[in-house]
C-alpha cells in the first residue's frame, strides 16, 4: 500500500468514528430527556 491509500483509509476510518460518536450522543438517554423537554415546551406554547 502506498501513502495515498493509507491516508484515504485513515480519513475514512476517522469519519466513521465521528459518525459513530454523533449517533451515540444523539441516542443517549440523557440527551433524549433534554430533547423531549424542548418538544413538550413547544407544544405547550400552541
XYZ file of C-alpha atoms in Angstrom:
46
model
C 0.000 0.000 0.000
C 1.254 3.429 -0.802
C 0.929 6.604 1.238
C -2.205 7.821 -0.558
C -4.049 4.590 0.254
C -3.103 4.821 3.915
C -4.256 8.437 4.102
C -7.531 7.504 2.398
C -8.147 4.664 4.861
C -7.247 6.912 7.787
C -9.662 9.645 6.700
C -12.415 7.087 6.049
C -11.925 5.488 9.458
C -11.823 8.911 11.116
C -15.126 9.927 9.515
C -16.680 6.636 10.643
C -15.566 7.274 14.224
C -17.018 10.794 14.138
C -20.304 9.450 12.762
C -20.448 6.781 15.481
C -19.850 9.392 18.190
C -22.649 11.583 16.807
C -25.054 8.618 16.794
C -24.109 7.592 20.343
C -24.504 11.155 21.618
C -27.826 11.645 19.819
C -29.420 8.474 21.135
C -28.073 8.560 24.690
C -30.699 8.542 27.443
C -29.517 11.822 28.979
C -29.757 13.703 25.667
C -33.126 12.164 24.856
C -34.632 13.508 28.070
C -33.443 17.061 27.401
C -34.722 16.864 23.817
C -38.155 15.754 24.990
C -38.396 18.717 27.366
C -37.901 21.168 24.499
C -40.505 19.349 22.384
C -43.137 19.495 25.091
C -42.335 23.164 25.748
C -43.079 23.947 22.081
C -46.326 22.006 22.284
C -47.380 23.920 25.394
C -46.884 27.245 23.581
C -49.516 26.306 20.991
